[in-house]
mmCIF file of C-alpha atoms in Angstrom:
data_model
loop_
_atom_site.group_PDB
_atom_site.id
_atom_site.type_symbol
_atom_site.label_atom_id
_atom_site.label_comp_id
_atom_site.label_asym_id
_atom_site.label_seq_id
_atom_site.Cartn_x
_atom_site.Cartn_y
_atom_site.Cartn_z
ATOM 1 C CA MET A 4 108.323 90.955 101.611
ATOM 2 C CA GLN A 5 108.159 93.770 104.231
ATOM 3 C CA ILE A 6 108.129 92.381 107.740
ATOM 4 C CA ARG A 7 108.845 95.782 109.296
ATOM 5 C CA LYS A 8 107.127 98.980 108.386
ATOM 6 C CA SER A 9 109.609 101.728 107.355
ATOM 7 C CA ASN A 10 111.386 103.458 110.137
ATOM 8 C CA LYS A 11 110.035 106.867 109.256
ATOM 9 C CA VAL A 12 106.400 105.860 109.534
ATOM 10 C CA VAL A 13 107.015 104.404 112.975
ATOM 11 C CA VAL A 14 109.342 107.140 114.419
ATOM 12 C CA ASN A 15 106.634 109.698 113.427
ATOM 13 C CA ARG A 16 104.093 107.959 115.827
ATOM 14 C CA ILE A 17 106.422 108.301 118.669
ATOM 15 C CA GLU A 18 106.127 111.511 120.944
ATOM 16 C CA LYS A 19 109.759 112.955 121.129
ATOM 17 C CA VAL A 20 111.270 114.099 124.181
ATOM 18 C CA ASN A 21 114.322 116.361 124.453
ATOM 19 C CA SER A 22 117.443 114.278 124.073
ATOM 20 C CA GLU A 23 119.333 116.532 126.508
ATOM 21 C CA LEU A 24 116.747 115.338 129.272
ATOM 22 C CA LEU A 25 117.686 111.637 128.264
ATOM 23 C CA THR A 26 121.306 112.409 128.498
ATOM 24 C CA LEU A 27 120.945 114.337 131.835
ATOM 25 C CA THR A 28 118.569 111.623 133.420
ATOM 26 C CA TYR A 29 120.851 108.706 132.403
ATOM 27 C CA GLY A 30 123.989 110.559 133.574
ATOM 28 C CA ALA A 31 122.180 110.933 136.872
ATOM 29 C CA ILE A 32 121.424 107.319 137.184
ATOM 30 C CA VAL A 33 125.065 106.213 136.414
ATOM 31 C CA SER A 34 126.474 108.716 138.894
ATOM 32 C CA GLN A 35 124.221 107.626 141.633
ATOM 33 C CA ILE A 36 124.977 103.928 140.834
ATOM 34 C CA ILE A 37 128.615 104.431 140.932
ATOM 35 C CA LYS A 38 128.147 106.238 144.449
ATOM 36 C CA ASP A 39 126.096 103.274 145.609
ATOM 37 C CA SER A 40 128.460 100.623 144.213
ATOM 38 C CA ASP A 41 131.963 99.450 145.772
ATOM 39 C CA THR A 42 133.623 98.424 142.537
ATOM 40 C CA VAL A 43 133.279 99.260 138.905
ATOM 41 C CA ILE A 44 132.288 95.726 138.243
ATOM 42 C CA GLU A 45 129.220 96.112 140.618
ATOM 43 C CA ALA A 46 128.334 99.443 138.845
ATOM 44 C CA ASN A 47 128.319 97.667 135.398
ATOM 45 C CA GLU A 48 126.111 94.899 136.936
ATOM 46 C CA GLN A 49 123.485 97.320 138.234
ATOM 47 C CA LEU A 50 123.413 99.149 135.130
ATOM 48 C CA GLU A 51 122.843 95.952 133.240
ATOM 49 C CA LYS A 52 120.115 94.794 135.632
ATOM 50 C CA MET A 53 118.338 98.010 135.213
ATOM 51 C CA GLY A 54 118.573 97.688 131.432
ATOM 52 C CA PHE A 55 117.323 94.075 131.830
ATOM 53 C CA ASN A 56 114.135 95.245 133.493
ATOM 54 C CA ILE A 57 113.590 97.897 130.836
ATOM 55 C CA GLY A 58 114.121 95.479 128.086
ATOM 56 C CA GLN A 59 111.376 93.033 129.448
ATOM 57 C CA ARG A 60 108.869 95.829 129.122
ATOM 58 C CA ILE A 61 110.071 97.830 126.285
ATOM 59 C CA ILE A 62 109.751 94.754 123.871
ATOM 60 C CA ASP A 63 105.933 94.939 123.825
ATOM 61 C CA GLU A 64 106.091 98.729 122.906
ATOM 62 C CA TYR A 65 108.363 97.869 120.123
ATOM 63 C CA LEU A 66 106.535 94.969 118.752
ATOM 64 C CA SER A 67 103.223 96.702 118.881
ATOM 65 C CA LYS A 68 104.220 100.071 117.205
ATOM 66 C CA ALA A 69 106.338 98.494 114.530
ATOM 67 C CA GLU A 70 103.841 96.051 113.850
ATOM 68 C CA ILE A 71 106.187 93.046 113.769
ATOM 69 C CA LYS A 72 104.261 89.678 113.189
ATOM 70 C CA GLN A 73 107.054 87.293 112.852
ATOM 71 C CA CYS A 74 110.758 87.587 112.329
ATOM 72 C CA ARG A 75 112.038 85.657 109.379
ATOM 73 C CA ASP A 76 115.266 84.442 110.730
ATOM 74 C CA LYS A 77 118.109 85.454 113.052
ATOM 75 C CA ILE A 78 119.495 88.263 110.881
ATOM 76 C CA ASP A 79 115.969 89.671 110.884
ATOM 77 C CA VAL A 80 116.083 89.661 114.683
ATOM 78 C CA ALA A 81 119.437 91.499 114.681
ATOM 79 C CA GLU A 82 118.106 94.024 112.228
ATOM 80 C CA ASN A 83 115.129 94.716 114.120
ATOM 81 C CA ILE A 84 117.151 95.506 117.370
ATOM 82 C CA GLY A 85 120.067 97.445 115.554
ATOM 83 C CA LYS A 86 117.957 99.375 113.215
ATOM 84 C CA GLY A 87 114.312 99.300 114.200
ATOM 85 C CA ALA A 88 114.624 99.514 117.996
ATOM 86 C CA MET A 89 117.610 101.699 118.254
ATOM 87 C CA GLN A 90 115.931 104.143 115.942
ATOM 88 C CA MET A 91 112.710 104.179 117.826
ATOM 89 C CA PHE A 92 114.086 104.629 121.212
ATOM 90 C CA LEU A 93 117.463 106.223 120.773
ATOM 91 C CA GLY A 94 117.017 107.874 117.432
ATOM 92 C CA VAL A 95 120.164 106.268 116.157
ATOM 93 C CA THR A 96 120.781 103.204 113.936
ATOM 94 C CA ALA A 97 123.697 100.670 114.424
ATOM 95 C CA GLU A 98 124.944 98.729 111.758
ATOM 96 C CA VAL A 99 124.670 95.099 112.164
ATOM 97 C CA GLU A 100 127.562 92.641 111.459
ATOM 98 C CA VAL A 101 126.735 89.189 111.459
ATOM 99 C CA LEU A 102 129.538 86.747 112.653
ATOM 100 C CA PRO A 103 129.662 82.950 112.029
ATOM 101 C CA GLU A 104 127.312 80.722 114.047
ATOM 102 C CA THR A 105 128.998 78.330 116.408
ATOM 103 C CA ASP A 106 127.373 75.623 118.341
ATOM 104 C CA LYS A 107 123.830 77.048 117.802
ATOM 105 C CA ILE A 108 125.112 80.384 119.296
ATOM 106 C CA PHE A 109 124.212 83.274 116.850
ATOM 107 C CA THR A 110 126.554 86.211 117.488
ATOM 108 C CA PHE A 111 126.333 89.647 115.789
ATOM 109 C CA ASN A 112 127.823 92.951 116.553
ATOM 110 C CA LEU A 113 126.108 96.332 116.494
ATOM 111 C CA HIS A 114 128.518 99.296 115.456
ATOM 112 C CA PHE A 115 127.321 102.478 116.922
ATOM 113 C CA THR A 116 128.777 105.718 115.623
ATOM 114 C CA GLU A 117 126.725 108.019 117.834
ATOM 115 C CA ASN A 118 124.990 107.309 121.187
ATOM 116 C CA PRO A 119 122.752 109.853 122.822
ATOM 117 C CA LEU A 120 123.699 108.705 126.157
ATOM 118 C CA ASN A 121 127.261 109.458 125.688
ATOM 119 C CA ASP A 122 126.690 113.060 124.645
ATOM 120 C CA PHE A 123 128.948 115.482 126.597
ATOM 121 C CA VAL A 124 130.267 112.617 128.722
ATOM 122 C CA GLU A 125 134.027 112.073 129.448
ATOM 123 C CA LEU A 126 135.052 109.124 131.568
ATOM 124 C CA PRO A 127 137.505 110.017 134.427
ATOM 125 C CA GLU A 128 140.760 108.040 135.014
ATOM 126 C CA HIS A 129 139.563 106.009 137.947
ATOM 127 C CA LEU A 130 136.431 104.877 135.988
ATOM 128 C CA GLN A 131 137.903 103.573 132.706
ATOM 129 C CA GLY A 132 136.481 100.163 133.405
ATOM 130 C CA LEU A 133 133.058 101.396 133.485
ATOM 131 C CA ASN A 134 130.642 100.353 130.662
ATOM 132 C CA TYR A 135 128.657 103.582 130.590
ATOM 133 C CA SER A 136 125.847 102.428 128.287
ATOM 134 C CA ASN A 137 125.604 98.961 129.860
ATOM 135 C CA MET A 138 121.973 99.849 130.131
ATOM 136 C CA ILE A 139 121.592 99.137 126.471
ATOM 137 C CA ALA A 140 123.357 95.933 126.768
ATOM 138 C CA GLY A 141 121.007 94.909 129.514
ATOM 139 C CA ALA A 142 117.868 96.012 127.579
ATOM 140 C CA ILE A 143 118.819 93.938 124.666
ATOM 141 C CA ARG A 144 119.274 90.991 126.956
ATOM 142 C CA GLY A 145 115.884 91.607 128.768
ATOM 143 C CA ALA A 146 114.015 92.028 125.560
ATOM 144 C CA LEU A 147 115.278 88.814 123.885
ATOM 145 C CA SER A 148 114.452 86.950 127.231
ATOM 146 C CA THR A 149 110.779 87.507 126.798
ATOM 147 C CA ILE A 150 110.721 85.883 123.363
ATOM 148 C CA HIS A 151 112.716 82.930 124.526
ATOM 149 C CA TRP A 152 116.274 83.819 123.547
ATOM 150 C CA ILE A 153 119.065 83.562 126.042
ATOM 151 C CA ALA A 154 121.549 86.305 125.216
ATOM 152 C CA THR A 155 124.686 87.789 126.422
ATOM 153 C CA CYS A 156 125.722 91.321 125.483
ATOM 154 C CA ARG A 157 129.090 92.893 125.997
ATOM 155 C CA PHE A 158 130.819 95.943 124.815
ATOM 156 C CA LEU A 159 133.833 95.392 122.631
ATOM 157 C CA LYS A 160 134.893 98.981 121.854
ATOM 158 C CA ASP A 161 133.389 102.095 123.355
ATOM 159 C CA GLN A 162 133.738 105.624 122.338
ATOM 160 C CA LEU A 163 134.178 106.909 125.722
ATOM 161 C CA LYS A 164 137.344 104.806 126.091
ATOM 162 C CA ASN A 165 138.853 106.366 122.886
ATOM 163 C CA ASP A 166 137.784 103.792 120.304
ATOM 164 C CA ASP A 167 136.457 105.349 117.119
ATOM 165 C CA LYS A 168 133.228 103.646 117.387
ATOM 166 C CA THR A 169 131.137 101.738 120.032
ATOM 167 C CA ILE A 170 130.733 97.918 119.263
ATOM 168 C CA LEU A 171 128.186 95.880 121.178
ATOM 169 C CA GLN A 172 128.292 92.185 120.701
ATOM 170 C CA VAL A 173 125.240 90.040 121.151
ATOM 171 C CA GLU A 174 125.338 86.264 121.513
ATOM 172 C CA MET A 175 122.016 84.688 121.532
ATOM 173 C CA ILE A 176 120.687 81.058 121.637
ATOM 174 C CA ARG A 177 117.132 79.755 121.730
ATOM 175 C CA GLU A 178 115.754 78.833 125.217
ATOM 176 C CA LYS A 179 114.914 75.247 125.300
ATOM 177 C CA PHE A 180 111.829 74.206 127.447
ATOM 178 C CA LYS A 181 112.136 71.278 129.615
ATOM 179 C CA ASP A 182 109.955 68.968 127.349
ATOM 180 C CA ASP A 183 111.830 69.586 124.174
ATOM 181 C CA GLU A 184 114.150 66.753 123.038
ATOM 182 C CA MET B 11 68.935 104.454 119.188
ATOM 183 C CA LYS B 12 70.972 101.629 120.375
ATOM 184 C CA LYS B 13 73.791 100.629 117.980
ATOM 185 C CA ASP B 14 73.864 96.833 117.024
ATOM 186 C CA ARG B 15 76.875 95.981 118.997
ATOM 187 C CA GLN B 16 78.611 93.030 117.520
ATOM 188 C CA ASN B 17 81.165 92.312 120.230
ATOM 189 C CA TYR B 18 80.481 90.736 123.306
ATOM 190 C CA TYR B 19 83.605 90.321 125.426
ATOM 191 C CA PHE B 20 87.337 91.316 125.338
ATOM 192 C CA ILE B 21 89.882 89.289 127.203
ATOM 193 C CA VAL B 22 93.689 89.342 127.727
ATOM 194 C CA VAL B 23 95.456 86.308 128.846
ATOM 195 C CA ASN B 24 98.923 86.476 130.031
ATOM 196 C CA LYS B 25 101.886 84.545 129.032
ATOM 197 C CA THR B 26 101.291 82.042 131.943
ATOM 198 C CA GLY B 27 97.657 81.579 131.287
ATOM 199 C CA GLY B 28 96.261 83.926 133.911
ATOM 200 C CA LEU B 29 93.574 86.417 133.197
ATOM 201 C CA GLN B 30 94.923 89.894 132.899
ATOM 202 C CA PHE B 31 92.036 91.894 131.630
ATOM 203 C CA PHE B 32 88.346 91.414 131.084
ATOM 204 C CA SER B 33 85.683 93.513 129.606
ATOM 205 C CA GLN B 34 81.866 92.923 129.053
ATOM 206 C CA LEU B 35 81.027 94.990 126.133
ATOM 207 C CA LYS B 36 77.489 94.052 125.223
ATOM 208 C CA GLU B 37 74.809 94.673 127.975
ATOM 209 C CA GLN B 38 72.727 91.920 129.073
ATOM 210 C CA TYR B 39 69.407 92.081 127.481
ATOM 211 C CA ARG B 40 67.502 90.184 130.193
ATOM 212 C CA GLU B 41 67.214 91.451 133.757
ATOM 213 C CA ASP B 42 67.170 88.019 135.186
ATOM 214 C CA GLN B 43 70.097 86.479 133.302
ATOM 215 C CA ASP B 44 72.953 85.653 135.360
ATOM 216 C CA LYS B 45 75.882 87.782 134.554
ATOM 217 C CA ILE B 46 79.226 85.841 133.587
ATOM 218 C CA THR B 47 81.523 85.835 136.679
ATOM 219 C CA THR B 48 84.974 86.611 136.881
ATOM 220 C CA ASN B 49 85.827 83.119 138.090
ATOM 221 C CA GLN B 50 84.361 81.681 134.988
ATOM 222 C CA VAL B 51 86.440 83.984 132.870
ATOM 223 C CA LEU B 52 89.431 83.172 135.070
ATOM 224 C CA GLN B 53 88.806 79.465 134.349
ATOM 225 C CA ALA B 54 88.292 80.057 130.761
ATOM 226 C CA SER B 55 91.359 81.835 130.222
ATOM 227 C CA SER B 56 93.594 78.976 131.680
ATOM 228 C CA ILE B 57 91.681 76.503 129.574
ATOM 229 C CA PHE B 58 92.201 78.517 126.490
ATOM 230 C CA TYR B 59 95.915 78.654 127.279
ATOM 231 C CA ALA B 60 96.029 74.962 127.416
ATOM 232 C CA ILE B 61 94.083 74.476 124.214
ATOM 233 C CA ASP B 62 96.454 77.035 122.600
ATOM 234 C CA HIS B 63 99.378 74.738 123.465
ATOM 235 C CA LEU B 64 97.296 71.652 122.058
ATOM 236 C CA THR B 65 97.379 73.153 118.652
ATOM 237 C CA GLN B 66 101.177 73.241 118.725
ATOM 238 C CA THR B 67 101.531 69.751 119.378
ATOM 239 C CA ILE B 68 99.287 67.996 116.882
ATOM 240 C CA ILE B 69 100.671 69.618 113.811
ATOM 241 C CA PRO B 70 99.697 67.375 110.800
ATOM 242 C CA ASP B 71 102.731 65.514 109.279
ATOM 243 C CA ALA B 72 102.282 67.356 105.871
ATOM 244 C CA ILE B 73 102.646 70.713 107.490
ATOM 245 C CA TYR B 74 105.373 69.686 109.707
ATOM 246 C CA LYS B 75 107.591 68.530 106.761
ATOM 247 C CA VAL B 76 107.262 71.982 105.180
ATOM 248 C CA GLU B 77 108.065 73.684 108.302
ATOM 249 C CA GLN B 78 111.120 71.569 108.784
ATOM 250 C CA ASP B 79 113.023 73.300 105.911
ATOM 251 C CA LYS B 80 112.810 76.557 107.691
ATOM 252 C CA ASP B 81 114.994 77.694 110.545
ATOM 253 C CA LYS B 82 113.604 75.591 113.351
ATOM 254 C CA ASP B 83 113.868 78.525 115.790
ATOM 255 C CA PHE B 84 111.477 80.659 113.526
ATOM 256 C CA GLU B 85 108.601 77.999 112.886
ATOM 257 C CA ARG B 86 105.096 79.343 112.457
ATOM 258 C CA ASP B 87 103.618 79.394 115.956
ATOM 259 C CA ASN B 88 100.435 77.410 115.314
ATOM 260 C CA ALA B 89 98.377 79.116 118.029
ATOM 261 C CA ILE B 90 94.518 79.389 117.655
ATOM 262 C CA ASP B 91 93.416 82.219 115.378
ATOM 263 C CA LEU B 92 89.773 81.814 115.550
ATOM 264 C CA LEU B 93 87.208 79.606 117.467
ATOM 265 C CA ILE B 94 83.757 79.323 115.880
ATOM 266 C CA THR B 95 80.585 77.912 117.705
ATOM 267 C CA GLU B 96 77.174 77.982 116.350
ATOM 268 C CA ASN B 97 76.264 81.358 117.651
ATOM 269 C CA TYR B 98 79.435 83.250 118.153
ATOM 270 C CA MET B 99 83.229 83.428 117.406
ATOM 271 C CA VAL B 100 86.458 83.932 119.288
ATOM 272 C CA SER B 101 89.163 85.972 117.487
ATOM 273 C CA THR B 102 92.544 85.579 118.939
ATOM 274 C CA LEU B 103 95.748 87.583 118.481
ATOM 275 C CA LYS B 104 98.892 86.146 119.978
ATOM 276 C CA THR B 105 101.920 88.443 120.394
ATOM 277 C CA LEU B 106 105.362 87.217 120.211
ATOM 278 C CA THR B 107 105.680 87.825 123.886
ATOM 279 C CA GLY B 108 103.169 85.285 124.558
ATOM 280 C CA LEU B 109 100.154 87.489 125.328
ATOM 281 C CA ARG B 110 96.681 86.532 124.029
ATOM 282 C CA PHE B 111 94.014 88.995 123.161
ATOM 283 C CA LEU B 112 90.510 87.547 122.606
ATOM 284 C CA VAL B 113 87.535 89.297 121.147
ATOM 285 C CA ILE B 114 84.280 87.406 121.640
ATOM 286 C CA SER B 115 81.881 88.544 118.774
ATOM 287 C CA ASN B 116 78.703 87.840 116.943
ATOM 288 C CA LYS B 117 79.074 85.511 114.170
ATOM 289 C CA ASN B 118 77.353 86.854 111.099
ATOM 290 C CA LEU B 119 77.734 85.550 107.427
ATOM 291 C CA GLU B 120 80.990 87.263 106.749
ATOM 292 C CA VAL B 121 83.157 85.368 109.410
ATOM 293 C CA PRO B 122 86.660 85.932 107.763
ATOM 294 C CA LYS B 123 85.972 89.588 107.275
ATOM 295 C CA LYS B 124 84.798 90.167 110.765
ATOM 296 C CA HIS B 125 87.780 88.079 111.976
ATOM 297 C CA GLU B 126 90.175 90.270 110.060
ATOM 298 C CA ASP B 127 88.570 93.361 111.357
ATOM 299 C CA ASN B 128 88.844 91.949 114.951
ATOM 300 C CA ILE B 129 92.542 91.337 114.525
ATOM 301 C CA GLN B 130 93.169 94.777 113.277
ATOM 302 C CA LYS B 131 91.433 96.122 116.222
ATOM 303 C CA MET B 132 93.420 93.989 118.634
ATOM 304 C CA ARG B 133 96.652 95.214 117.097
ATOM 305 C CA GLN B 134 95.567 98.707 118.138
ATOM 306 C CA ILE B 135 94.643 97.495 121.478
ATOM 307 C CA TYR B 136 98.077 96.042 121.794
ATOM 308 C CA ARG B 137 99.462 99.630 121.389
ATOM 309 C CA LEU B 138 97.396 100.627 124.270
ATOM 310 C CA TYR B 139 98.057 97.730 126.310
ATOM 311 C CA THR B 140 101.877 98.550 126.416
ATOM 312 C CA ASP B 141 100.878 101.915 127.824
ATOM 313 C CA TYR B 142 98.672 100.584 130.563
ATOM 314 C CA PHE B 143 100.747 97.599 131.535
ATOM 315 C CA SER B 144 104.407 97.639 130.303
ATOM 316 C CA LYS B 145 105.200 101.262 131.037
ATOM 317 C CA ASP B 146 104.151 101.224 134.754
ATOM 318 C CA PRO B 147 107.136 99.918 136.853
ATOM 319 C CA PHE B 148 104.770 98.739 139.557
ATOM 320 C CA GLN B 149 102.442 96.909 137.182
ATOM 321 C CA SER B 150 103.511 93.183 137.160
ATOM 322 C CA ASP B 151 102.283 90.537 134.976
ATOM 323 C CA ASP B 152 100.182 88.655 137.252
ATOM 324 C CA GLN B 153 98.580 91.582 139.189
ATOM 325 C CA PRO B 154 95.296 93.107 137.730
ATOM 326 C CA LEU B 155 95.023 96.690 136.880
ATOM 327 C CA GLY B 156 94.411 99.408 139.627
ATOM 328 C CA GLU B 157 90.969 100.840 139.612
ATOM 329 C CA LYS B 158 91.721 104.116 137.769
ATOM 330 C CA LYS B 159 93.897 102.526 135.074
ATOM 331 C CA ARG B 160 91.300 99.680 134.659
ATOM 332 C CA ALA B 161 88.420 102.178 134.114
ATOM 333 C CA GLN B 162 90.529 104.153 131.549
ATOM 334 C CA PHE B 163 91.669 101.010 129.684
ATOM 335 C CA ASP B 164 88.207 99.773 129.664
ATOM 336 C CA ARG B 165 86.871 102.951 128.212
ATOM 337 C CA ASP B 166 89.512 102.883 125.456
ATOM 338 C CA VAL B 167 88.738 99.325 124.587
ATOM 339 C CA ARG B 168 85.173 99.980 124.420
ATOM 340 C CA GLU B 169 85.749 102.987 122.150
ATOM 341 C CA LEU B 170 87.500 100.666 119.828
ATOM 342 C CA LEU B 171 85.378 97.687 119.857
ATOM 343 C CA ASP B 172 81.938 99.108 120.479
ATOM 344 C CA PHE B 173 81.351 100.076 116.926
#
């Protein structure tokens, strides 16, 4: 049963923009945030917060263009994020690795072999603690928050830190409403 | 020659039950008829929102048992699809993010077909919705659209629904 239209059909509906513009714009944002922040931790937080706001808005865009009616299960959610949304917005797909569920927390890793935000970027010595693509982490958290999933996203490995691929770990748990037992 | 317009109103209710957008598609035929007021529509939106929650709590036992076998977090959202009265019908599309689109249209003999048609049109409007609401960083959920955007969105909606 096909829940999601094939990626090709969806991607062709999207107007494309020069990826260099995306790389440059993102780079400019990161530079400015670093200048405005006292510590690398603060910069990471700022990036994540910006991503969160984007995520809350971008989810409607994804759901409407990809014509998602209902996700079957958690794995379907993970695939929509790693393959559907990543393809639509960044033009790359991430491999989804599902980890065992513990305590109702569903965990999965997204393996990125390429990332347009990272193009041409090299992290200097004093910024080795910076999670350059933290906006993506925030965006996933923001998007999930609108559909009542509380998520935490963090980078386990980063290609900018000399790892062979970038791994983003997402832990998500259903948000319980106050009147649920 | 005037087209026989079948769709009367289009309403967008946001995820907290507030009215986000309202468009009156079919013109009033009688001069002296009172036009529906925004306040009435505001009230209708919040009442609809409440009723929508009602259908999620009075799920019949037989259906509940079937749903129990599925992953509890992905149960079918039993939100209202279609309301029918003697003279008109209200088709609803609820998005995963809690938005509700409503098309109030004429009830002819082929209700299921018209309803399906309304749903398809609302899916297209959903795509437009993201352009007008989500992509503007200054546009928040509880604020109505600015004049210019409102007129444009209204035109787009009319084009889709005023067949």
